[in-house]
Coordinates of C-alpha atoms in Angstrom, one line a residue:
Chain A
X16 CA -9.2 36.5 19.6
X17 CA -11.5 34.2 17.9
X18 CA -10.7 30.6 17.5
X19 CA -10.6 28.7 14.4
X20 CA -11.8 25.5 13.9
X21 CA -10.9 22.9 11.1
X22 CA -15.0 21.9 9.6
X23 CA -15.8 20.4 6.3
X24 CA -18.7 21.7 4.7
X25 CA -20.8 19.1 2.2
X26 CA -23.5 20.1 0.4
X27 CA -25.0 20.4 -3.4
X28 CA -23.5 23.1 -5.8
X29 CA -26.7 25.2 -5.7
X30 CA -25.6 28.6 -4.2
X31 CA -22.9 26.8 -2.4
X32 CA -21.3 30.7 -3.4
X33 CA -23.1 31.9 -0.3
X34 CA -22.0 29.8 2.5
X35 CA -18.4 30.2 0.9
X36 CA -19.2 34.3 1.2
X37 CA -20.3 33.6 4.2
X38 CA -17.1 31.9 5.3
X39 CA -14.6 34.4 3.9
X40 CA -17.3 37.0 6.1
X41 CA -17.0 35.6 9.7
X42 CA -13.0 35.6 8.9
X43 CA -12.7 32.1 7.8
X44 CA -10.6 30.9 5.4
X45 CA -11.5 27.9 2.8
X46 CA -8.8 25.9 2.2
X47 CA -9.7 23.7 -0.5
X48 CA -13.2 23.7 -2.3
X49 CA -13.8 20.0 -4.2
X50 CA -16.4 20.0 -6.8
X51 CA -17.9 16.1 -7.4
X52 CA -20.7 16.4 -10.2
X53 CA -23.4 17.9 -8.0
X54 CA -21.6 18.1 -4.8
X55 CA -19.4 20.7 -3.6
X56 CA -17.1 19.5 -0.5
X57 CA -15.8 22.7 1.4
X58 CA -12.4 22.4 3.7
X59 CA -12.5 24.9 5.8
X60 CA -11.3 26.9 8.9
X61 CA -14.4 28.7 10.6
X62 CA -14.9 30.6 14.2
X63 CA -16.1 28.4 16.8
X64 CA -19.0 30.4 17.8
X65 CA -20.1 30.5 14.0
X66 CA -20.5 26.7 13.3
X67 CA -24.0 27.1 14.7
X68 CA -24.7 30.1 12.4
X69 CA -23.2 28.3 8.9
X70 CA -25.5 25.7 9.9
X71 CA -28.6 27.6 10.5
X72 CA -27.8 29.4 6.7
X73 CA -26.9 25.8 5.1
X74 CA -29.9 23.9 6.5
X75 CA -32.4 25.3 3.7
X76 CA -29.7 24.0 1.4
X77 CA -29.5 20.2 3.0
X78 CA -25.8 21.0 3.5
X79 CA -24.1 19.7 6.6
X80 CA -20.7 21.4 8.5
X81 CA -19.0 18.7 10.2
X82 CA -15.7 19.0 12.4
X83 CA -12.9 17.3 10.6
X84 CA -9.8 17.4 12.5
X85 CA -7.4 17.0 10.0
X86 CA -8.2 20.2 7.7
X87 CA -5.2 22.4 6.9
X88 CA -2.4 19.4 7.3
X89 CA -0.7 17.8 5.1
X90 CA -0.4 14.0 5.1
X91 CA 2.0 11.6 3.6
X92 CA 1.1 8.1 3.5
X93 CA 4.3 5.7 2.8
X94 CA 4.0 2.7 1.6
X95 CA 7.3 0.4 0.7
X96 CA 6.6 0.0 -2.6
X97 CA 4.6 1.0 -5.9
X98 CA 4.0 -2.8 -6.7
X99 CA 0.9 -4.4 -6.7
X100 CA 1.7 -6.1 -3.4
X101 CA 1.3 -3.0 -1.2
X102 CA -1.2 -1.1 -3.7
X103 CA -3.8 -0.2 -4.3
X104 CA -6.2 -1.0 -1.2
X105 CA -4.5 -0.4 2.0
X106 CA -2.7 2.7 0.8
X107 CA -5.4 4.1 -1.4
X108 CA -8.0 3.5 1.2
X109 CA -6.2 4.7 4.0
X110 CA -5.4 8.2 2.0
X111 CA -8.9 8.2 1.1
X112 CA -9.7 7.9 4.3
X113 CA -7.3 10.5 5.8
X114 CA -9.0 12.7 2.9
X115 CA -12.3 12.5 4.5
X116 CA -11.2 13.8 7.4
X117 CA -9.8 16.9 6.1
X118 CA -6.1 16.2 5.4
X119 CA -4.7 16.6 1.9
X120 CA -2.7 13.0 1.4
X121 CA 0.2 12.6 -0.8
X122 CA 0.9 8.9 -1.3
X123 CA 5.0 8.2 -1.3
X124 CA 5.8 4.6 -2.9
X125 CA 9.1 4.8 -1.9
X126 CA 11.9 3.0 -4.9
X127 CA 13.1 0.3 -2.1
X128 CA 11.1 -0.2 0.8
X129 CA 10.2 -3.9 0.5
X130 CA 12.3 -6.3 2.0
X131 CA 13.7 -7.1 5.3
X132 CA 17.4 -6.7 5.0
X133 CA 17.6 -4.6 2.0
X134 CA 15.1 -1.7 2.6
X135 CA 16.6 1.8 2.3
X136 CA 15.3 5.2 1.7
X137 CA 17.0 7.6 -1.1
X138 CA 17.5 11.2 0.2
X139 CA 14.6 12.5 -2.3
X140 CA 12.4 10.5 -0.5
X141 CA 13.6 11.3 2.7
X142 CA 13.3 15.3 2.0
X143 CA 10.1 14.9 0.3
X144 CA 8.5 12.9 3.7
X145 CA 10.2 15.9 5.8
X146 CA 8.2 18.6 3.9
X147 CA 4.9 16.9 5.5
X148 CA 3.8 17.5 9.0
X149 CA 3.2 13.6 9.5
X150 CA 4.1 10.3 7.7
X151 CA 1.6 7.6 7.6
X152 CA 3.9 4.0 7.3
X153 CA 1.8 1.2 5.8
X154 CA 3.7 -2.0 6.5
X155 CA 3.4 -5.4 6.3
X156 CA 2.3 -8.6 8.2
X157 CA 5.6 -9.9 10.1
X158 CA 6.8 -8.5 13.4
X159 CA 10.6 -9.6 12.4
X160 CA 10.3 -7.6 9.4
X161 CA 9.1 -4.5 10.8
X162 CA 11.7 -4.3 14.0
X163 CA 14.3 -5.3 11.3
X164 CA 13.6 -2.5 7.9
X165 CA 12.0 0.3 10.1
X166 CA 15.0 1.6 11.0
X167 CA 16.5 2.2 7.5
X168 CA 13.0 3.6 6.4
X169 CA 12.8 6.1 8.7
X170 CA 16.5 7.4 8.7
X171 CA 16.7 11.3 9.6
X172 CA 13.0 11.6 9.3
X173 CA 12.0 14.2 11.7
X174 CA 8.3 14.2 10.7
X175 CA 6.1 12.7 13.3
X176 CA 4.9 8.8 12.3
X177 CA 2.0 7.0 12.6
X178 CA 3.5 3.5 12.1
X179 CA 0.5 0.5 10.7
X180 CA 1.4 -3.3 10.4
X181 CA -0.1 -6.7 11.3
X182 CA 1.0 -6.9 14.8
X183 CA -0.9 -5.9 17.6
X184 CA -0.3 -2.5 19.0
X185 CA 1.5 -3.7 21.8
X186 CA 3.9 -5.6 20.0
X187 CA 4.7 -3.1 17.2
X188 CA 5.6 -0.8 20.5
X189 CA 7.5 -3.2 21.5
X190 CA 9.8 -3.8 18.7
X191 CA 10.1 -0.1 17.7
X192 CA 12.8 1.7 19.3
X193 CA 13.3 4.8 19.5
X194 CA 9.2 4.9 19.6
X195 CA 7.6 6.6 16.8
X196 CA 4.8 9.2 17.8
X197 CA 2.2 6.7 16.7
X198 CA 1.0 3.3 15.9
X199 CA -2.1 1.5 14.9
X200 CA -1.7 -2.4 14.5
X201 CA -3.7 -5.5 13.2
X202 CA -3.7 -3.9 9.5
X203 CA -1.5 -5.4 7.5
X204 CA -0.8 -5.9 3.6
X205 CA -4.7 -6.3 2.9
X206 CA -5.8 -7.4 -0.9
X207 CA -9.1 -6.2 -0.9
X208 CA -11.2 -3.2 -0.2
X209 CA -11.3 -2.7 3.4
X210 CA -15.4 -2.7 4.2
X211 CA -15.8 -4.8 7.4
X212 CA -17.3 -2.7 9.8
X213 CA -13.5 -3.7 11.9
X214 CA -11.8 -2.8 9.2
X215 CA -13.6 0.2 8.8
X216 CA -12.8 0.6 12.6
X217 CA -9.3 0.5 12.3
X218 CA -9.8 3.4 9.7
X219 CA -10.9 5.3 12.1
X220 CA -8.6 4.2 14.9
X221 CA -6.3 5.1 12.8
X222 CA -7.8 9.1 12.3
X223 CA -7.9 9.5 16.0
X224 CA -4.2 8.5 16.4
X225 CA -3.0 11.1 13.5
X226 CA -5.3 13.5 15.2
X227 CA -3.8 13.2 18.8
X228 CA -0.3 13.2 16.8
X229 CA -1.6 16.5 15.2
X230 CA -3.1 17.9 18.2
X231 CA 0.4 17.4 20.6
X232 CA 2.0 19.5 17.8
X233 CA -0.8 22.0 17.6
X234 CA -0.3 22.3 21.7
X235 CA 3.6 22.8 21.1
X236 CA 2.6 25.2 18.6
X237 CA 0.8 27.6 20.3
X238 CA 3.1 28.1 23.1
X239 CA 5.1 29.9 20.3
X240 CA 2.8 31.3 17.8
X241 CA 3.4 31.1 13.9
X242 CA 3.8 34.6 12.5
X243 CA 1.0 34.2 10.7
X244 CA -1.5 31.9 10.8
X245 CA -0.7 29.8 7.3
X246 CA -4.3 29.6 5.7
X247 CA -4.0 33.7 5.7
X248 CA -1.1 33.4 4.5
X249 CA -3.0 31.3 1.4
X250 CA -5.3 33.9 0.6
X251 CA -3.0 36.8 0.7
X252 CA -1.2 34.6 -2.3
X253 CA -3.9 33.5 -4.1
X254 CA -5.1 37.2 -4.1
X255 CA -2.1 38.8 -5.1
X256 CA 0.0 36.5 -7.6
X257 CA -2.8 35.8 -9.9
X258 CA -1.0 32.8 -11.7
X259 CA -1.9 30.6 -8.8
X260 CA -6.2 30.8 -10.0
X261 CA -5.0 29.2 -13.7
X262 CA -2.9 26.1 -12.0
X263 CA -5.3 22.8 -12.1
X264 CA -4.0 21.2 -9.1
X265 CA -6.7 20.7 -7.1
X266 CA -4.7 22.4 -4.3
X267 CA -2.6 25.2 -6.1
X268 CA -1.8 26.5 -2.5
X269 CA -1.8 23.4 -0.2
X270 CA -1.7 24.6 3.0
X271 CA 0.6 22.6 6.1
X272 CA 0.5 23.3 9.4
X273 CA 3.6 25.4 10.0
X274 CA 3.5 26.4 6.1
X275 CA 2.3 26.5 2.3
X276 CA 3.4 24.6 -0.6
X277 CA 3.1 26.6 -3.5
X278 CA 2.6 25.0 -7.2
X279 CA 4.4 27.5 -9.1
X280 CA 8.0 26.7 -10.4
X281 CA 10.6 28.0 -7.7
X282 CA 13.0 29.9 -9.6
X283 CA 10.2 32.7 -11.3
X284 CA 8.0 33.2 -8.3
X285 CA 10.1 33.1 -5.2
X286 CA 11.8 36.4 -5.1
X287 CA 8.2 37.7 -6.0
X288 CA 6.1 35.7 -3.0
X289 CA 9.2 37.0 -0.6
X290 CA 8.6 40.6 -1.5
X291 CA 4.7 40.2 -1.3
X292 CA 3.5 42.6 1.7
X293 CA 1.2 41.0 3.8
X294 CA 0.5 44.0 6.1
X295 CA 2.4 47.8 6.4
X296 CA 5.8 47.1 5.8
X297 CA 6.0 43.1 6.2
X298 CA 6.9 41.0 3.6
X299 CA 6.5 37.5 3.4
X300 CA 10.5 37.6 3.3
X301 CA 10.1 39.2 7.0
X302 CA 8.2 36.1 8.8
X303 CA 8.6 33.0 6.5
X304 CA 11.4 30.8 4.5
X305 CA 10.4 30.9 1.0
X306 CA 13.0 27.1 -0.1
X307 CA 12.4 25.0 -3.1
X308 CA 10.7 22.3 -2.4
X309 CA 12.0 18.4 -3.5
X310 CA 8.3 18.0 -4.6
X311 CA 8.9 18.9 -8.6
X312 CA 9.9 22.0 -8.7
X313 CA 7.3 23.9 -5.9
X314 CA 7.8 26.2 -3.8
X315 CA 7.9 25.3 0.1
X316 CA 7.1 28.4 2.2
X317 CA 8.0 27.9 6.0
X318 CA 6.6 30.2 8.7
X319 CA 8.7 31.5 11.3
X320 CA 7.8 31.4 15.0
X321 CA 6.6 34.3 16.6
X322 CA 9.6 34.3 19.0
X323 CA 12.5 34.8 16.0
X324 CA 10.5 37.5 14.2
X325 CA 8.8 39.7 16.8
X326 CA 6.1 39.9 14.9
X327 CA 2.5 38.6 14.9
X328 CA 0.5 39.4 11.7
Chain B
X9 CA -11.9 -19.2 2.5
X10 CA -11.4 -21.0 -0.5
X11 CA -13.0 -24.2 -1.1
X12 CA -9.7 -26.2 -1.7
X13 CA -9.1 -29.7 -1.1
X14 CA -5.9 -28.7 1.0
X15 CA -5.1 -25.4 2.5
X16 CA -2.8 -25.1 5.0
X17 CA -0.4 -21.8 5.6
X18 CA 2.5 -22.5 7.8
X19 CA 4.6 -19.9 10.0
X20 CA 6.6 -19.2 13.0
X21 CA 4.5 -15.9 13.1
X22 CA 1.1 -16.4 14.5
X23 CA -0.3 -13.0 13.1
X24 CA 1.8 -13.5 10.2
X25 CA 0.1 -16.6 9.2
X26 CA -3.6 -15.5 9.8
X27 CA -2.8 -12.4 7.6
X28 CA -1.1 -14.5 4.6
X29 CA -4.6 -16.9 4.9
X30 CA -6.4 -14.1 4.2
X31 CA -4.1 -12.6 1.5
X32 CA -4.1 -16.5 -0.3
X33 CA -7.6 -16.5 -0.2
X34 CA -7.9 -12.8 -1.9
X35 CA -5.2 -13.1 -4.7
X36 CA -6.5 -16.5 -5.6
X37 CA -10.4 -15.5 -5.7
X38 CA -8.8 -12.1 -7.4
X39 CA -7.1 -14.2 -9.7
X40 CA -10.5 -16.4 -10.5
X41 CA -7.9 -19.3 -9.5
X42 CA -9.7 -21.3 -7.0
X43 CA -11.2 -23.6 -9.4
X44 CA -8.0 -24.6 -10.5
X45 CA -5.7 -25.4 -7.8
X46 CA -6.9 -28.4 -5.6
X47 CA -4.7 -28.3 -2.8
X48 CA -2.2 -25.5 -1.8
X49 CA 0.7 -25.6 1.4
X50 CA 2.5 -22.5 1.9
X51 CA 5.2 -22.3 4.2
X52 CA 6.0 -18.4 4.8
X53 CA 9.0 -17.7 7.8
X54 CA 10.4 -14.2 8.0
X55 CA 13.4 -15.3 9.6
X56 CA 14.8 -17.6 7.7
X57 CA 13.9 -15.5 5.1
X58 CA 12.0 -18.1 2.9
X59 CA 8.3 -18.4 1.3
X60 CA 7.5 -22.1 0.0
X61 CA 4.3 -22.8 -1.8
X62 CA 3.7 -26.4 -3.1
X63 CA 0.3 -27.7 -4.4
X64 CA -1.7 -29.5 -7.5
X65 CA -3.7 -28.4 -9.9
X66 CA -7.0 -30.1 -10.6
X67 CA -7.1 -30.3 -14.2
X68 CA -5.4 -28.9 -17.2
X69 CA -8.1 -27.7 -19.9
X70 CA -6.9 -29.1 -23.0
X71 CA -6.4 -27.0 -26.5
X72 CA -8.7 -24.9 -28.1
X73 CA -9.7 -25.8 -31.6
X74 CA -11.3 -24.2 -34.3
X75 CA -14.2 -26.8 -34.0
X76 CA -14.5 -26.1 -30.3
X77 CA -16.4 -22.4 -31.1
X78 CA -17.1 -22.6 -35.1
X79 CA -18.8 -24.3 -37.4
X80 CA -16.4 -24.9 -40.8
X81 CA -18.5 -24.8 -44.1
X82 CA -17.0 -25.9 -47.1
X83 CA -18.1 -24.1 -50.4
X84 CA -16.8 -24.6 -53.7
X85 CA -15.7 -21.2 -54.0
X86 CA -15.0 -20.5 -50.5
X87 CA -15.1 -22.2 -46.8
X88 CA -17.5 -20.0 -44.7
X89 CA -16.5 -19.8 -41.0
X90 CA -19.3 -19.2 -38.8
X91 CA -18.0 -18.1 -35.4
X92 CA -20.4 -19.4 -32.1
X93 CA -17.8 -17.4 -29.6
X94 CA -15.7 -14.7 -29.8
X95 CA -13.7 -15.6 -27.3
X96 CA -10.8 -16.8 -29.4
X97 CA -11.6 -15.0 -32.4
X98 CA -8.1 -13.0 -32.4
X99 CA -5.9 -15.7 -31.8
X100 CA -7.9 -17.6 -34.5
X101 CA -7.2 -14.4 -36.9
X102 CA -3.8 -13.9 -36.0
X103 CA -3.3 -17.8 -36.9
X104 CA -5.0 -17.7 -40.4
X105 CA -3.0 -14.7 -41.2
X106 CA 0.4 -15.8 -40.5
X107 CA 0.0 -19.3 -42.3
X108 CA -2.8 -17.9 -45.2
X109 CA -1.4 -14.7 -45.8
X110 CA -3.9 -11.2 -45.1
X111 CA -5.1 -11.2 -48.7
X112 CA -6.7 -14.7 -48.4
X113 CA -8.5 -14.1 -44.9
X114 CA -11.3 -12.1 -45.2
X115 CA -14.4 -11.1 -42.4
X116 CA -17.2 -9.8 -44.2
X117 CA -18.9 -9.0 -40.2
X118 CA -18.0 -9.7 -36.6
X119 CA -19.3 -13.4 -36.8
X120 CA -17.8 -14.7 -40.2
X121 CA -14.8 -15.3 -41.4
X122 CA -14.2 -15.9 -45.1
X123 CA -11.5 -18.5 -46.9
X124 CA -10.9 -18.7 -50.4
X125 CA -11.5 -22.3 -51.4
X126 CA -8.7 -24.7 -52.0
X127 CA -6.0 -23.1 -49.9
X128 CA -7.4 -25.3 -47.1
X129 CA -9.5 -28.8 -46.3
X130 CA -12.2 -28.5 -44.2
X131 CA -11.1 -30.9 -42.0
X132 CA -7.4 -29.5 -41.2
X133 CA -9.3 -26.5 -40.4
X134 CA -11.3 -27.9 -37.7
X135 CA -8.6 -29.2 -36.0
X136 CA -6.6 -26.3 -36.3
X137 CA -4.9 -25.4 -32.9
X138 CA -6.0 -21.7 -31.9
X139 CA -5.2 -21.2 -28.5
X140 CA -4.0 -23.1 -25.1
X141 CA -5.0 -22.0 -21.6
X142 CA -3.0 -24.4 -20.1
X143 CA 0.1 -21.8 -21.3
X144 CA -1.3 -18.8 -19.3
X145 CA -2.9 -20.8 -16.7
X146 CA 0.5 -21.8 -16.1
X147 CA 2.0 -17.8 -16.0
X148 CA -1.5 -17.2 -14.0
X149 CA -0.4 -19.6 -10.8
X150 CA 3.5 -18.4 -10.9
X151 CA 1.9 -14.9 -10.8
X152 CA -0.8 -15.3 -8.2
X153 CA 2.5 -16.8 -6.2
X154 CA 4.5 -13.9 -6.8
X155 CA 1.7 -11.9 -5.9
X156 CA 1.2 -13.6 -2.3
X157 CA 4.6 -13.9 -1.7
X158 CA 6.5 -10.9 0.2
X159 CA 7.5 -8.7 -2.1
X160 CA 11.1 -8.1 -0.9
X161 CA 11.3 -12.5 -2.1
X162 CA 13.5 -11.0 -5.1
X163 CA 15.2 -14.7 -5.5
X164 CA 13.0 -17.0 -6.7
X165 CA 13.1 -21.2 -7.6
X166 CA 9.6 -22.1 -9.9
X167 CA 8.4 -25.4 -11.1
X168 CA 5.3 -26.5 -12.6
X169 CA 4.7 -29.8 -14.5
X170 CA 2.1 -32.4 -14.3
X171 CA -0.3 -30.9 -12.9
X172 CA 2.5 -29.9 -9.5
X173 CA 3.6 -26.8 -8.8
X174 CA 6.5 -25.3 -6.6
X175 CA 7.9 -21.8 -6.1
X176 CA 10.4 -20.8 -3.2
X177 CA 11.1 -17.3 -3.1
X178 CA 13.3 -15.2 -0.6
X179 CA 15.8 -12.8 -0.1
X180 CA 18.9 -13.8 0.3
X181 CA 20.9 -16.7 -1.9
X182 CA 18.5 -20.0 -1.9
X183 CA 20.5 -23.0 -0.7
X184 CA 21.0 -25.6 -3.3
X185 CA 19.3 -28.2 -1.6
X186 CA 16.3 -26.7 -0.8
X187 CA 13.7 -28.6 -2.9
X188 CA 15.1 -32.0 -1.5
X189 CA 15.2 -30.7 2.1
X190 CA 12.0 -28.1 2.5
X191 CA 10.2 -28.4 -0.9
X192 CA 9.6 -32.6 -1.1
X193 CA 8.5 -32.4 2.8
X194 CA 5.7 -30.1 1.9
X195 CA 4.7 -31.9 -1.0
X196 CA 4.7 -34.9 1.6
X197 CA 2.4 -33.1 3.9
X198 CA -0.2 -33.1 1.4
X199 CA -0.4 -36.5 0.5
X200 CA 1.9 -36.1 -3.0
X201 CA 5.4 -37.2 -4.3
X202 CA 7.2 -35.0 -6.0

């Protein structure tokens, strides 16, 4: 079996068409194409021994494939507040960031965060953060407010965390307990554009952590299969329920790591994406949970493991 | 870092008070508020909870008047306003129109502003009172302190008068006392008397 691996292609608009037929050819799938003016960013998963090949076809085309190990995931990055004190630059540039890499970044000002004794988390907020497959927790510059709030903030949120704040590493282990899967210290609230080449360092400190978070869960993942691997999933319902092609989301289909979110309301669709037949005789009803999601009114499609349905499409 | 006569950020929190140095220094340069304040001592401790910032301003600009940014010409028919900056030309409007009435106020182009003669002396004009900074300068520095203060700070004490400024901000109740026992001290530290 031929592996897939997450790339971001970048390159002009001019016959961009071809390297996405090329894609779709080698058995890729394109998870979200981006159109900027002239430029045409591709997320994308691709087979390893290909990469060489989609470069050899983009070169004449001064387009570039580069590995992005956060394509196909779906990000939320949680910052205490909407208010001016936490936005926009640390949280914006952070999901920008994250962005870059691949991930698709929902940002989550959640109605309560701020404050040390008086932080809480509403159960919309909670359930919304739970439909990602990692949090991103911006906090702020005292150690004593962090070990104090984090605890309410993260109530029953089983979603791995990457926790940020002012404090070193080492002392933002320290005061976290039970430990979250991850943590990236010295950035703290921050009031202007992060461009110092250390700031910009803790950026990317900061993509390697979410990408070992990512990668433990991609481990755990394939020691029990999905029943389907969720970006074919995506095309079978973008080719089949042709509503999703006249959504503007810029991801109709977003695509998670154990499942979709689709952007058509719940109550219309979902019996029809449960009966959709993906191969002979299995529906999408057979291998996955089509739930409403919290986000609006979407629907949330998870995939079941190989080992409840017996089946690997 | 900003060029102030004073600028001192106290805490218990070592990292804590290097990252609210830097956050002072953005907000204020944000805020185009260095110029203004001359000295500035914050005292920020997360276990108290309580954020205290005391300083002086350097000067208050004084009131803007029409003869500050136009030249008044008296006809016999009508008293031509020849406008040298825009700046304060709505404020300027807005006043004519609430004491002159719309019908009498009229602006032929961007730059001129017409009076019917005889409604108004020349020289009541000039010194007519458009706008005062010192009023939003005022809202400006209590915002720039809300804005470098920790947002959770919900309860908040503010003062500014002569040129001083306070604002203590935290969480929970503040203590009656607290300008006479953490407020005046800080002041001291710089030099001042409340």
């Amino acid at each position: 079996m031929t592996t897939l691996v997450p790339v971001t292609y970048k390159g002009g608009i001019y016959r961009h068409d071809e390297i996405m037929d090329l894609i779709d050819d080698l058995g890729g799938y394109i998870v979200q194409k981006h159109v900027m003016a002239q430029d045409v960013v591709l997320q994308s998963f691709v087979p390893r021994d290909d990469i060489e090949l989609i470069r050899r076809v983009a070169k004449p085309l001064a387009g570039e494939v580069i590995e992005a190990p956060l394509v196909g995931t779906e990000i939320a990055v949680v910052s205490p507040s909407l208010e001016i004190h936490h936005l926009p630059h640390i949280a914006c540039d952070i999901a920008e960031y994250l962005r870059r890499s691949g991930a698709k970044t929902n940002m989550i000002g959640l109605a309560r965060g701020f404050g040390k004794r008086i932080a809480n988390l509403n159960d919309e907020e909670r359930d919304i953060i739970n439909e990602h497959d990692l949090a991103v927790y911006v906090l702020g510059s005292f150690e004593e407010c962090i070990k104090q709030k984090f605890p309410a903030i993260r109530r029953e949120i089983y979603t791995p965390i990457v926790l940020i704040g002012a404090p070193d590493r080492e002392a933002l282990m320290r005061v976290i307990d039970p430990p979250v899967e991850g943590y990236v210290g010295s950035v703290g609230r921050i009031m202007h554009r992060l461009k110092r080449p250390e700031e910009l360092g803790k950026l990317d400190e900061l993509v390697d952590e979410v990408s070992r978070v990512l990668d433990a869960r991609r481990d755990a993942l394939a020691k029990d299969p999905l029943s389907i691997f969720p970006p074919r999933l995506m095309t079978i319902i973008e080719d089949q329920i042709h509503e999703v092609s006249m959504l503007t989301h810029p991801t109709p289909v977003t695509v998670q790591m154990e499942g979709l979110r689709v952007k058509l309301p719940y109550d219309p669709y979902a019996p029809l994406i449960r009966s959709l037949e993906v191969v002979d005789g299995v529906t999408i009803g057979d291998i996955a949970d089509v739930t409403p999601s919290r986000m609006r009114n979407y629907i949330l499609i998870r995939i079941k493991p190989f080992s409840e349905t017996r089946i690997l499409v | 870092m900003p060029p102030l006569n004073h600028f001192v950020i106290e805490s218990p929190d070592a990292v804590g008070r290097e990252a609210y140095e830097r956050i002072t220094g953005d907000v204020l340069q944000d805020l185009d508020l260095i110029k203004v304040i001359d000295r500035l001592h914050i005292y920020v401790d997360p276990v108290m909870p309580i954020f205290i910032a005391v300083g002086l301003l350097r000067h208050m600009p004084r009131a803007i008047r029409v003869s500050d940014f136009a030249n008044v010409n008296p006809g016999e028919k009508m008293v031509v306003l020849d406008i040298g900056d825009e700046t304060y030309l709505a404020p300027l409007l807005q006043k004519l129109w609430t004491i002159y009435g719309k019908e009498n106020v009229d602006q032929p182009d961007r730059f001129t502003v017409v009076l019917p003669a005889g409604v108004i002396e020349g020289e009541e004009l000039e010194g007519l009172v458009v706008a005062d900074p010192s009023e939003t300068l005022y809202k400006d520095v209590i915002y720039a302190l809300q804005y470098i203060a920790p947002e959770g700070f919900k309860v908040r004490r503010q003062y500014i008068r002569d040129g001083k400024f306070y604002y203590v901000a935290s969480e929970d109740t503040l203590p009656t006392d607290i300008v006479e026992t953490m407020v005046v001290p800080l002041f001291e530290k710089m030099g001042v008397e409340l």
